[in-house]
XYZ file of C-alpha atoms in Angstrom:
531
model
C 133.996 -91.307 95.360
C 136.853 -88.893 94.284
C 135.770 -89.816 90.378
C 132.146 -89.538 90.878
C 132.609 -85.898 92.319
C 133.098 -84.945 88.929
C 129.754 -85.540 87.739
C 127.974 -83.249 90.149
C 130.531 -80.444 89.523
C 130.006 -80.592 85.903
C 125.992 -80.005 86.549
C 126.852 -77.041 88.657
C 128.689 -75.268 85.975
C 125.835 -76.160 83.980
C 123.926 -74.443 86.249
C 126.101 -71.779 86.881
C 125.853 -71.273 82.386
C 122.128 -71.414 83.018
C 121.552 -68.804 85.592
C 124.275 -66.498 83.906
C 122.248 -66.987 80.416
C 118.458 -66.301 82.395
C 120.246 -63.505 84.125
C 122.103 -61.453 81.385
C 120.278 -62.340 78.181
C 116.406 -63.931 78.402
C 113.879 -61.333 79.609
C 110.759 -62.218 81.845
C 107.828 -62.596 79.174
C 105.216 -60.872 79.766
C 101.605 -60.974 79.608
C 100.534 -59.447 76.356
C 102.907 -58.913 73.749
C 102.988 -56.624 70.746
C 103.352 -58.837 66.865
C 106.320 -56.322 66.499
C 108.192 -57.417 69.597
C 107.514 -61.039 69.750
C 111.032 -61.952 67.995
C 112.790 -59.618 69.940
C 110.970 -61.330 73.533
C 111.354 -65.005 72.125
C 115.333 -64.705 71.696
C 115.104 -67.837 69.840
C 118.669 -68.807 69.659
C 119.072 -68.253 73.615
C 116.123 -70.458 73.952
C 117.951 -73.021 71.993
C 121.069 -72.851 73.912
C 119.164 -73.052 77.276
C 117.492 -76.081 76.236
C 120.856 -77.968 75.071
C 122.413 -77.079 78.454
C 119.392 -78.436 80.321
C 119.452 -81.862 77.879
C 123.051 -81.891 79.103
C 122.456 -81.695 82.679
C 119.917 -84.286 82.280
C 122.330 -86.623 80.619
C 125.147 -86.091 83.729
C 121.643 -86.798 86.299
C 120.669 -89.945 84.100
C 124.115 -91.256 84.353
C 124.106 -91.012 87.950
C 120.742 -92.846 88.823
C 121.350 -95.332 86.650
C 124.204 -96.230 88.542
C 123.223 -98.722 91.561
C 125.117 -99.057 95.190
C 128.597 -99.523 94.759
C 130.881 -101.449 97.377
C 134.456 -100.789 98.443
C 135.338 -103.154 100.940
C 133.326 -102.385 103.376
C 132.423 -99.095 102.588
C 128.883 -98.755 100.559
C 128.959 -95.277 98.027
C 125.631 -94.586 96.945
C 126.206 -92.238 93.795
C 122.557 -90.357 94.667
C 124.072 -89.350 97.753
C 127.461 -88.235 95.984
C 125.232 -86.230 93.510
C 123.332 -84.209 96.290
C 126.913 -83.827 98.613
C 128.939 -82.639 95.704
C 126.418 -80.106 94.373
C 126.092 -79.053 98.254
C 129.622 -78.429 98.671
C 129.613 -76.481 95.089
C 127.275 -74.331 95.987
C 127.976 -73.741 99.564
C 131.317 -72.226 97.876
C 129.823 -70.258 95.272
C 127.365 -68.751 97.224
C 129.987 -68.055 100.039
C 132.795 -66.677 97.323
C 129.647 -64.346 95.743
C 128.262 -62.638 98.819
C 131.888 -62.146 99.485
C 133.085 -60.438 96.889
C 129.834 -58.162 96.337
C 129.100 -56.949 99.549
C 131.935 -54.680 100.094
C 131.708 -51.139 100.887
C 133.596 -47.769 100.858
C 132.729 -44.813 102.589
C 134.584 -41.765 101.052
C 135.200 -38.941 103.175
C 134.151 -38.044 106.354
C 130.497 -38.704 107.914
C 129.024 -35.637 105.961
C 125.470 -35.696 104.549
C 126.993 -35.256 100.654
C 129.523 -38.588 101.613
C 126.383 -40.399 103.189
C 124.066 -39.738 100.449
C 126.725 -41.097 97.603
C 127.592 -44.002 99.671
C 123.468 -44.946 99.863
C 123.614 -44.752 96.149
C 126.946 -47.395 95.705
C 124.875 -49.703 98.568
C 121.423 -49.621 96.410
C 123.891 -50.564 93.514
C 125.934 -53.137 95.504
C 122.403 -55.046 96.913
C 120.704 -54.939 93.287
C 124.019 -56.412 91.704
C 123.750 -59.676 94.550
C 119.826 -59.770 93.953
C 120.288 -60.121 90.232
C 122.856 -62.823 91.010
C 121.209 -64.697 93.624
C 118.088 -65.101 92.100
C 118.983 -66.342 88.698
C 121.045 -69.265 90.654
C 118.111 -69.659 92.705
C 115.798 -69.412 89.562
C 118.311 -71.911 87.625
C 118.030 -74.738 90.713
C 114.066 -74.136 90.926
C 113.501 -74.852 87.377
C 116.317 -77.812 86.686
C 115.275 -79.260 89.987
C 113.323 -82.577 88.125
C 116.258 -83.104 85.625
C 118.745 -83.339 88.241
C 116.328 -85.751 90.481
C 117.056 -83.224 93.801
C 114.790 -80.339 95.232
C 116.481 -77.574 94.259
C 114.839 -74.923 96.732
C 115.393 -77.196 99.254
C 118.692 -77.303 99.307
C 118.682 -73.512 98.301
C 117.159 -73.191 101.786
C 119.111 -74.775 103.657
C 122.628 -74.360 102.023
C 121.921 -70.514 102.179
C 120.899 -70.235 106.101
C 123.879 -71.953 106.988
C 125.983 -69.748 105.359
C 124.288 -66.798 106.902
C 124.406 -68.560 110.598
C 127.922 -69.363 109.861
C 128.991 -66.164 109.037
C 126.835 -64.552 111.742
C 128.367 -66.700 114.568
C 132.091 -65.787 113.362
C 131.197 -62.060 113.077
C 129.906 -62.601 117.081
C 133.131 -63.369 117.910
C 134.435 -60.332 118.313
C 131.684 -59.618 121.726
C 132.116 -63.157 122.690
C 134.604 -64.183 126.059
C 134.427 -67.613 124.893
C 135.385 -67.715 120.845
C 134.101 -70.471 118.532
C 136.571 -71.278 115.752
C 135.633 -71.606 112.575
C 136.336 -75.304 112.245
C 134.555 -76.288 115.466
C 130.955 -74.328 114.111
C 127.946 -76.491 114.238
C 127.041 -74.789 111.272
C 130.482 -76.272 109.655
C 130.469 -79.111 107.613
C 133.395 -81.607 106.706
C 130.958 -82.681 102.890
C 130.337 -78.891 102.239
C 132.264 -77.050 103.922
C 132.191 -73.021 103.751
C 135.553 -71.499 103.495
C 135.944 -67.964 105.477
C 137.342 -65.318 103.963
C 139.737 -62.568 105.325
C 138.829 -59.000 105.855
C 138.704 -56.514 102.741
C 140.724 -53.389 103.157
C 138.437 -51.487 103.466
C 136.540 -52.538 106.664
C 139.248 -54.647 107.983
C 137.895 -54.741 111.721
C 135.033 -57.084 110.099
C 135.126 -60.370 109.190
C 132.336 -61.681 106.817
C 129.841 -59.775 104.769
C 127.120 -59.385 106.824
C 129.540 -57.346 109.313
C 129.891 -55.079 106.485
C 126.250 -54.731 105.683
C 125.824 -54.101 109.627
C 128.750 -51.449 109.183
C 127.618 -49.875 106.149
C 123.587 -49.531 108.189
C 125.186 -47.802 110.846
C 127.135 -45.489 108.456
C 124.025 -44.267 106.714
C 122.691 -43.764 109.921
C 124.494 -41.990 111.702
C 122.774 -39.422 114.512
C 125.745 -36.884 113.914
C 123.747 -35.978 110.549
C 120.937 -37.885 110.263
C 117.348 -37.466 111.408
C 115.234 -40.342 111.984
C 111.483 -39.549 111.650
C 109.629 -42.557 113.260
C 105.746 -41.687 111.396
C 107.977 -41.627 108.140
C 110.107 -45.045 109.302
C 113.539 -43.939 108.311
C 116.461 -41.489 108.520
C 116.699 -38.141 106.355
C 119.357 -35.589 106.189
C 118.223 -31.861 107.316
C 116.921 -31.175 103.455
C 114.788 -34.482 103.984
C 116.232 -36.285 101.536
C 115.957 -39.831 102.823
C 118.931 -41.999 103.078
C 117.870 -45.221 104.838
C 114.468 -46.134 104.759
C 111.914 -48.947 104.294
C 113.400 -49.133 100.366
C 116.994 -49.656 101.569
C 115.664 -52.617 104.245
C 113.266 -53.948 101.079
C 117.078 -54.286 99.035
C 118.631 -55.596 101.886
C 115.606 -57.985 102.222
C 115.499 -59.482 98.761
C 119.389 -59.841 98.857
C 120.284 -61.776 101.699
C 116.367 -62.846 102.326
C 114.867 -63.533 105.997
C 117.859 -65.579 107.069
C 119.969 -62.561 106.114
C 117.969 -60.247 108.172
C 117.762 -62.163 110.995
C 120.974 -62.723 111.423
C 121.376 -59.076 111.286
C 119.443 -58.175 113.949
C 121.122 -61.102 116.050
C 124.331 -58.875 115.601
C 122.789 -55.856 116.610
C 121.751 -57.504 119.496
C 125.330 -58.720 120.386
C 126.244 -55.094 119.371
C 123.914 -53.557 122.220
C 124.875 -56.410 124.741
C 128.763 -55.343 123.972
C 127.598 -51.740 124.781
C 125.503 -51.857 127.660
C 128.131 -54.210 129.193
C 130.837 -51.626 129.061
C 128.274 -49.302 130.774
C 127.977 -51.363 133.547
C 131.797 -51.411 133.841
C 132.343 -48.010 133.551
C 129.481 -46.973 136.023
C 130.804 -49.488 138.521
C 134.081 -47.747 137.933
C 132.306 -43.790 138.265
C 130.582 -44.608 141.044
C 133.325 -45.454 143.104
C 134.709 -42.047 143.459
C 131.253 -40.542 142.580
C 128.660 -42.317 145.283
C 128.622 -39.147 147.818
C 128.194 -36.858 144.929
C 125.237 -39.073 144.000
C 123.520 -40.077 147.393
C 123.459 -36.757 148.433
C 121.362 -35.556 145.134
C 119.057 -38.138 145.474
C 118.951 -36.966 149.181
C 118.371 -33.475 147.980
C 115.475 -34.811 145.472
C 113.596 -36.737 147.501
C 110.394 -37.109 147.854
C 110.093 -36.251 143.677
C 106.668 -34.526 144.463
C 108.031 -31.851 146.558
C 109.958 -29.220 144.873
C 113.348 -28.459 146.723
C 114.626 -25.011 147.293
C 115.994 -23.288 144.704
C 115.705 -25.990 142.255
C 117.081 -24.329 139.430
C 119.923 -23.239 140.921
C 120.484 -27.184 142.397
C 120.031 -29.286 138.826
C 122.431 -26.431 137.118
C 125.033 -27.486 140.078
C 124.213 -30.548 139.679
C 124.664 -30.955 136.434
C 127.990 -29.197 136.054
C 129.514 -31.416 139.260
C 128.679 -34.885 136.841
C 130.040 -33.269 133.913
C 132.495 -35.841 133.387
C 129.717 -39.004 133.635
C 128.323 -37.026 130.827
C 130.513 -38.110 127.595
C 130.127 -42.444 128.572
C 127.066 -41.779 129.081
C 126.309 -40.790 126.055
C 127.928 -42.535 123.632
C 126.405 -45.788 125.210
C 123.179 -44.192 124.844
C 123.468 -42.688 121.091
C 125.138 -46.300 120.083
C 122.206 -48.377 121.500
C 119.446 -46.137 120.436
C 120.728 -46.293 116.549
C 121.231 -50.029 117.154
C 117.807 -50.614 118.693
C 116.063 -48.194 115.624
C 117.998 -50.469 113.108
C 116.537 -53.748 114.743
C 113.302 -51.693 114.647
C 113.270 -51.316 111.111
C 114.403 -55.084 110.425
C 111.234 -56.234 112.879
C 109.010 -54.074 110.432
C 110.380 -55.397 107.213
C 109.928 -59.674 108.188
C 106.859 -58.585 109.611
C 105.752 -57.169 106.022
C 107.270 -59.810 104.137
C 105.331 -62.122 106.086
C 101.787 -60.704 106.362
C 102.608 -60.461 102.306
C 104.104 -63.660 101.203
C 102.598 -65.934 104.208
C 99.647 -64.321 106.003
C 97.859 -67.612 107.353
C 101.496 -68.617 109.247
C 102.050 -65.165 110.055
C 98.362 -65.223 111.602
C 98.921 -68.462 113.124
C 102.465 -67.619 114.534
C 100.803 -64.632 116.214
C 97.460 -66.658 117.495
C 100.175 -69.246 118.643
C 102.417 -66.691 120.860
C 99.461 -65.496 122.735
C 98.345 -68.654 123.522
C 102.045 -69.602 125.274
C 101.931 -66.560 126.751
C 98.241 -66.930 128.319
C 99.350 -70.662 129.183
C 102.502 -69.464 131.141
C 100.962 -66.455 133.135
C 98.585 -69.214 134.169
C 100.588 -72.247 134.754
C 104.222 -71.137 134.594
C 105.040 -73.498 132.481
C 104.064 -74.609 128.562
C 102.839 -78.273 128.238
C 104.265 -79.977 125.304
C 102.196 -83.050 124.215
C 104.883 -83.879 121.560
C 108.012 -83.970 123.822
C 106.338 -84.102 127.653
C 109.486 -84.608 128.905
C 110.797 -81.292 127.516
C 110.569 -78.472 129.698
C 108.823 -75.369 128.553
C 112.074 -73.677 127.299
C 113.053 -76.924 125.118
C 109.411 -76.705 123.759
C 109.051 -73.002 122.485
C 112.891 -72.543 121.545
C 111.693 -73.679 117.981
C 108.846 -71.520 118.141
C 110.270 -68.269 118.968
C 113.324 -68.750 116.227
C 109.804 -68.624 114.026
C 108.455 -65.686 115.650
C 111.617 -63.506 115.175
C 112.046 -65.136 111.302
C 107.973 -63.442 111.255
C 109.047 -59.932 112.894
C 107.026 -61.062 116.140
C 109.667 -59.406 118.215
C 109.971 -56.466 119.668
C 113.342 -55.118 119.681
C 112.987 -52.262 122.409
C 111.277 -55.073 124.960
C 114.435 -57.309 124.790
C 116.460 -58.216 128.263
C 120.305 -58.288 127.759
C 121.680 -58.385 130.730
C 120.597 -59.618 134.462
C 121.971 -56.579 136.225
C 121.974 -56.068 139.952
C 120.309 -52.342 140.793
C 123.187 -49.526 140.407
C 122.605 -46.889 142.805
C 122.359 -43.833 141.915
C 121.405 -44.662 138.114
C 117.994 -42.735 138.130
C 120.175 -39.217 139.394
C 122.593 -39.954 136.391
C 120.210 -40.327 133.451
C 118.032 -37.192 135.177
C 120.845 -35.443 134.334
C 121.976 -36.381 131.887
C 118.173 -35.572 130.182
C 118.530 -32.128 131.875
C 122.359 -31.577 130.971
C 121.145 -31.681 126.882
C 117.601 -31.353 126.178
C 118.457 -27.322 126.174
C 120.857 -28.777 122.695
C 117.545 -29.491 121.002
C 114.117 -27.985 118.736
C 111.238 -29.664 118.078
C 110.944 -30.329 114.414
C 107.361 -30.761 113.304
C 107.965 -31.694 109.729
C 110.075 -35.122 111.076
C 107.948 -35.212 114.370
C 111.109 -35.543 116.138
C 113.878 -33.439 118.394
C 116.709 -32.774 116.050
C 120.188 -30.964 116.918
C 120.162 -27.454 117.246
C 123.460 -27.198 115.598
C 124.899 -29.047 113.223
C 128.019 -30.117 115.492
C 125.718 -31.625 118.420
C 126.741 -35.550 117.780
C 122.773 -36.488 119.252
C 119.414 -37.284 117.400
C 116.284 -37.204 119.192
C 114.706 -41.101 118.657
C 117.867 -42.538 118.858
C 118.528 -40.984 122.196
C 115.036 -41.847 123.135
C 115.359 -45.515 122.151
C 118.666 -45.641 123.467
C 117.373 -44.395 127.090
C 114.202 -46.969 126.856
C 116.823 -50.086 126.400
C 118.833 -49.435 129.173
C 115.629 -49.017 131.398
C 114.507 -51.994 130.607
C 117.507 -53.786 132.417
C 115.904 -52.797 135.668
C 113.409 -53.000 137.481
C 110.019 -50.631 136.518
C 111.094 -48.548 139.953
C 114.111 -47.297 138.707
C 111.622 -45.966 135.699
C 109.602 -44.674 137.460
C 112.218 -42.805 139.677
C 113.980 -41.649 136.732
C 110.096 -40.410 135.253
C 109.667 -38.359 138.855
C 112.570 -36.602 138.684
C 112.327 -35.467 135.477
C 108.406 -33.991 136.520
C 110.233 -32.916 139.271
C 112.518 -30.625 136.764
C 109.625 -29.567 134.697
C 107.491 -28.643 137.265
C 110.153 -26.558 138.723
C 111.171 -25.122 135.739
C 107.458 -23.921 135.035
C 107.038 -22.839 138.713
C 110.429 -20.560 138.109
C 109.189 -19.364 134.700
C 106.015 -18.580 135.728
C 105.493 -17.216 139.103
C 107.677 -14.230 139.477
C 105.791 -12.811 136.336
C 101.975 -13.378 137.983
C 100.934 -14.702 134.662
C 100.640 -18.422 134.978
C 96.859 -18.478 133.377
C 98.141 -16.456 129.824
C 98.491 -19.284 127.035
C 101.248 -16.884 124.950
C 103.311 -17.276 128.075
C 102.788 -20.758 128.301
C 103.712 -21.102 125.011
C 106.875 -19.185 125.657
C 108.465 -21.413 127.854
C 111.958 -22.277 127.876
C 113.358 -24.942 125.473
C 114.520 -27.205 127.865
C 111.450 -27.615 129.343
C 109.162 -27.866 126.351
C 111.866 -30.709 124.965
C 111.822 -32.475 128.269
C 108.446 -33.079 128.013
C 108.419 -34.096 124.481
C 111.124 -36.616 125.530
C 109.176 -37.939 128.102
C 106.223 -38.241 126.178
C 107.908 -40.375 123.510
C 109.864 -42.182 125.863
C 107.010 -43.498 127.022
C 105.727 -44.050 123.424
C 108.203 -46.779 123.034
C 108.844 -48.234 126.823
């Protein structure tokens, strides 16, 4: 067996000289062609040489089919089998060793927006270099496929999903209690194994690629000097150049293709659990030497339709007295946000890629989901006439890994946690809202709230998506008591504003109001744009 596993290593370097020679030297040919430009498009000697390696990849193939079922004592070695394993394990490596070594970036500088917009120009570079690579060995295997007896895009497929769930499951490690070592993976193999690398230097807290690709997204992104503009579906710096966008997740798209993205927004999602698990822990923590402080505001609040006495005067107190719940709360909220937009964006790209390349599945994946979904509201359970003794979990756990691989998700309605209600929680985000809205303008160019000054570290949708996730993980009440009290605010602040001057029915002094309250209300409003 050792002997034969020449043969199929000798047809991948073949292969390898094939995609290298398609990739670097033959040009696509196209449609009509000028008489002066034909010899210069028919590149008749690489032609030549691309035909001689494919007659001697055929000959290596031919030698191994002619070959019937060997036996060694007992053991039977079927040389068509050897074939397939061996070019398996070859290219499980060489895929492995080439996403490696491309995908590695370097930030220079601090998180300014000249050092973001260079380091979106070295990632375009980085993902075109890996598409150009990919696809010529992908292009290579496609087209050799019948000389070497084996479906090439089949094993493509499959060789190239496992390395992204592989690599995926490692980089999970790191928010995991219980770690899975590389060698006991289910996505391991002992006839193609893929070896793991060690960090670069660079980015040593991550260990595969696609926690750099994940690390070099949230670079590019980040809400101390970006702006994301939802209408416009990406970030911009204050000039509006754009410097993550649907073009950047197209790259990213073609380079590590559906598996890669998926994968992606699995470690997001492992990102955000990490996150809103330390907020749990740290509010358990706060409100141990906080609850007083807390019951008796919510005392003070209550009911959220009456306006309490001097209410301006209260939420400034208030505000000042959970000053130091302000900074955790926060960075949860501006790390889950920009992880929740990024899964956004990732949901919209699959879901383009699919209406595009497969719209019947798409349609029928969609078609298919509301069905279950009609079916279990009704019954509780999904019937599954293939498996019936499957319960309904068993049956649609193949269906939704579909779904998400179609961008039938949607990232902002996921459940991470099972949380038990945290008192208080509704007071704390209240004023939290209250404690920075007054930090913001309205921008009407991005359609957004962006940072007054240039040192606030907050950007308006990824606060707003950050503050939708983490209501999610409760129940709708402690929405809609969080929702009161912010009316509550407003309609006090308006009440203050107004009143004392006897011009409440004016529009120019309606359209004078303070910042804070105009910005609350636009945070509300697109708050409840994406709950």
């Amino acid at each position: 067996r050792n002997t034969l596993d020449v043969v199929p290593l000798s047809i991948f370097s073949l292969l390898l000289q094939i995609a290298d020679l398609k990739e670097k030297q033959l040009r696509a040919i196209p449609s009509k062609i000028e008489t002066e430009s034909l010899r210069e498009i028919a590149r008749v000697d690489e032609r030549y040489k691309l035909s001689m390696l494919t007659y001697e990849l055929s000959v290596f193939s031919e030698g191994i089919f002619t070959m019937e079922k060997i036996l060694v004592g007992s053991v039977e070695i079927v040389p068509q089998d050897i074939l397939d394993r061996g070019l398996r394990r070859a290219l499980a490596q060489h895929v492995s060793l080439i996403l490696h070594r491309t995908l590695q970036f370097h930030f220079r500088g601090d998180i300014k927006p000249g050092a973001i917009v260079d380091f979106q120009a070295d990632s375009t570079r980085t993902f075109s270099s890996l598409i150009s690579r990919l696809q010529g060995l992908r292009h290579a295997l496609e087209q050799t496929q019948d000389y070497i007896g084996t479906s090439g895009l089949k094993m493509w497929d499959e060789e190239f999903s496992r390395i992204i769930a592989f690599n995926v499951e490692q980089e999970s490690n790191k928010y995991l209690r219980i770690k899975v070592p590389s060698s006991r993976s289910r996505y391991q193999s002992s006839e193609a194994p893929i070896p793991l690398f060690s960090p670069t230097e660079a980015e040593p807290l991550y260990v595969s690629f696609i926690g750099r690709i994940m690390s070099s997204l949230l670079k590019m992104t980040e809400p101390q000097a970006t702006i994301f503009a939802l209408e416009c579906n990406g970030w911009f710096l204050a000039d509006g150049t754009e410097v993550c966008g649907s073009q950047m997740f197209s790259f990213l798209h073609r380079a590590v293709q559906v598996w890669g993205l998926v994968g992606l927004d699995k470690l997001l999602s492992f990102r955000v659990l990490n996150e809103l698990q330390r907020f749990v822990k740290f509010y358990h923590t706060a409100v141990k030497s906080h609850g007083v402080l807390l019951e008796q505001m919510r005392d003070t609040v209550f009911p959220e339709w009456k306006t309490p006495q001097d209410p301006m005067k209260f939420f400034a107190s208030a505000t000042k007295k959970t000053e130091k719940l302000m900074n955790p709360v926060a960075t949860c909220i501006r790390r889950v946000g920009q992880a929740q937009l990024l899964r956004k964006m990732i949901r919209s790209e699959l879901q383009l890629g699919a209406q595009i390349d497969s719209r019947q599945v798409h349609q029928s994946l969609v078609i298919a989901n509301e069905a279950l979904v009609s079916q279990l509201l009704e019954n509780g359970t999904v019937e599954c006439k293939e498996h019936p003794s499957h319960n309904s979990l068993g049956c649609c756990s193949d269906f939704s890994d579909m779904l998400i691989g179609a961008g039938g998700n949607d990232p902002l309605s996921t459940i991470f946690l099972a949380i038990e209600p945290m008192e208080g929680l509704p007071v704390v985000l209240t004023m939290f809202v209250i404690c920075h809205m007054d930090s913001f303008k309205y921008d009407y160019d991005f359609g957004s709230l962006v940072r007054d000054k240039d040192e606030f570290p907050f950007d308006g949708w990824p606060l707003v998506a950050g503050m939708a996730t983490i209501l999610k993980q409760f129940h709708p009440s402690f929405a809609a008591s969080f929702f009161s009290s912010l009316s509550q605010f407003v309609r006090a602040g308006i009440h203050t504003w107004l009143v004392p001057k006897g011009k409440a029915s004016r529009k120019d002094e309606i359209q004078q109001l303070p910042s804070y309250i105009r910005n609350t209300l636009i945070f509300m409003c697109q708050l409840c744009s994406l709950s």
